[in-house]
PDB file of C-alpha atoms in Angstrom:
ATOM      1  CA  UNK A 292     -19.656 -29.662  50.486  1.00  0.00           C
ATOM      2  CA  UNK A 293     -20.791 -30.181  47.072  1.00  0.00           C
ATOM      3  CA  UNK A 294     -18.260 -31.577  44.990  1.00  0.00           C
ATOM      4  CA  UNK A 295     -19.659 -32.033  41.859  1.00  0.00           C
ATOM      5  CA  UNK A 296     -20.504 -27.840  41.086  1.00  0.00           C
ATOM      6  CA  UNK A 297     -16.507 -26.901  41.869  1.00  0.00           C
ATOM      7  CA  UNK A 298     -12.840 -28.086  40.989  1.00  0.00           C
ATOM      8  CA  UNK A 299     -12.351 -26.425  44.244  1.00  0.00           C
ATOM      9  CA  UNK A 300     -14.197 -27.970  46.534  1.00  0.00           C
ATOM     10  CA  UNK A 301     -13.416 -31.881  44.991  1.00  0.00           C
ATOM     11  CA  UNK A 302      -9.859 -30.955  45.839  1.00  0.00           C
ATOM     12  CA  UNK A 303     -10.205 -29.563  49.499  1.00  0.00           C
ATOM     13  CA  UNK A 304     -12.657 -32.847  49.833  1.00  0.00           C
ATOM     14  CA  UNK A 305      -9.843 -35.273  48.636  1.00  0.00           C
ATOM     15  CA  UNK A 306      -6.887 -33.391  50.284  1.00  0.00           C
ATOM     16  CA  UNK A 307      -8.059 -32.119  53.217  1.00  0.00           C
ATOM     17  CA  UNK A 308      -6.446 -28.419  52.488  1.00  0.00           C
ATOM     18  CA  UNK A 309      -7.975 -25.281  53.663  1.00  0.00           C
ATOM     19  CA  UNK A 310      -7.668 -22.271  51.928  1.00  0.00           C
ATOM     20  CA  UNK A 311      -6.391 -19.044  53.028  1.00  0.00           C
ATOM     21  CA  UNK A 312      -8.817 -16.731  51.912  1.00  0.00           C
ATOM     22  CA  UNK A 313      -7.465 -13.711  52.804  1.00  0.00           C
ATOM     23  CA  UNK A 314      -4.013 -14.550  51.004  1.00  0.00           C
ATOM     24  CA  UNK A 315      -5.720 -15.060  48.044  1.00  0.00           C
ATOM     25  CA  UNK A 316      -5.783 -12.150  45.142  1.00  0.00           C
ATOM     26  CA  UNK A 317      -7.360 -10.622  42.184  1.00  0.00           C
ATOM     27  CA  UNK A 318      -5.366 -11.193  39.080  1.00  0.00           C
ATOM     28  CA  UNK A 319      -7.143  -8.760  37.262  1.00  0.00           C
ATOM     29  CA  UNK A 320      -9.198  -5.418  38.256  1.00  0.00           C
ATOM     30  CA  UNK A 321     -12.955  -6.076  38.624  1.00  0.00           C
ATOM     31  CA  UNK A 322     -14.771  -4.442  35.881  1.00  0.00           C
ATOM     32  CA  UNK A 323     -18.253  -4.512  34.907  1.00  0.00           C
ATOM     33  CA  UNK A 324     -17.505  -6.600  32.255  1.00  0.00           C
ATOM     34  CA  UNK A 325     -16.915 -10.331  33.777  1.00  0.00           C
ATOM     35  CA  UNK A 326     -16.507 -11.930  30.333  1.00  0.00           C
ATOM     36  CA  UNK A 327     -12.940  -9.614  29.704  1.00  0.00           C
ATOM     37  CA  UNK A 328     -12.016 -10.113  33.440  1.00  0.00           C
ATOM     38  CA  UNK A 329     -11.795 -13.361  32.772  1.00  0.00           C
ATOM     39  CA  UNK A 330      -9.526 -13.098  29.697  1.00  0.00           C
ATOM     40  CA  UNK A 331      -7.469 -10.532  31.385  1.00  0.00           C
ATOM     41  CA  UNK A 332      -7.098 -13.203  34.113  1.00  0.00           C
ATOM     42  CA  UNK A 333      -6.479 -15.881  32.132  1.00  0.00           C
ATOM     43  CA  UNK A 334      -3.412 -14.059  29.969  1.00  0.00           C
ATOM     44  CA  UNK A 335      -1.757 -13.040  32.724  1.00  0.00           C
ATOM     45  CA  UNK A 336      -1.607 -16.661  34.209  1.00  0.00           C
ATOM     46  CA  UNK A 337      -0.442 -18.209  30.754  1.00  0.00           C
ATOM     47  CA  UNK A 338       2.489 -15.227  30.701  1.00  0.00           C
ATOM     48  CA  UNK A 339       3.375 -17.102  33.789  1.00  0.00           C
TER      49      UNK A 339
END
């Protein structure tokens, strides 16, 4: 796994986790726009 392109994947190489993929979710509706997807994603984890 390449560790140096993804947070990611140097965490799952120095853990050993696995993710559950398919108990993962969207934060934010996909849009066209991936720029303001982003945002939307990112203020909705800071309102945490």
């Amino acid at each position: 796994m390449d560790t140096e392109k993804s947070e990611l994947a140097e965490h799952i190489a120095q853990t050993e986790h696995e993710i559950n993929w398919k108990a993962t979710g969207r934060r934010a509706p996909y849009g066209d726009n991936t720029r303001k997807r982003k945002i939307r994603e990112a203020v909705d984890i800071l309102a945490e």
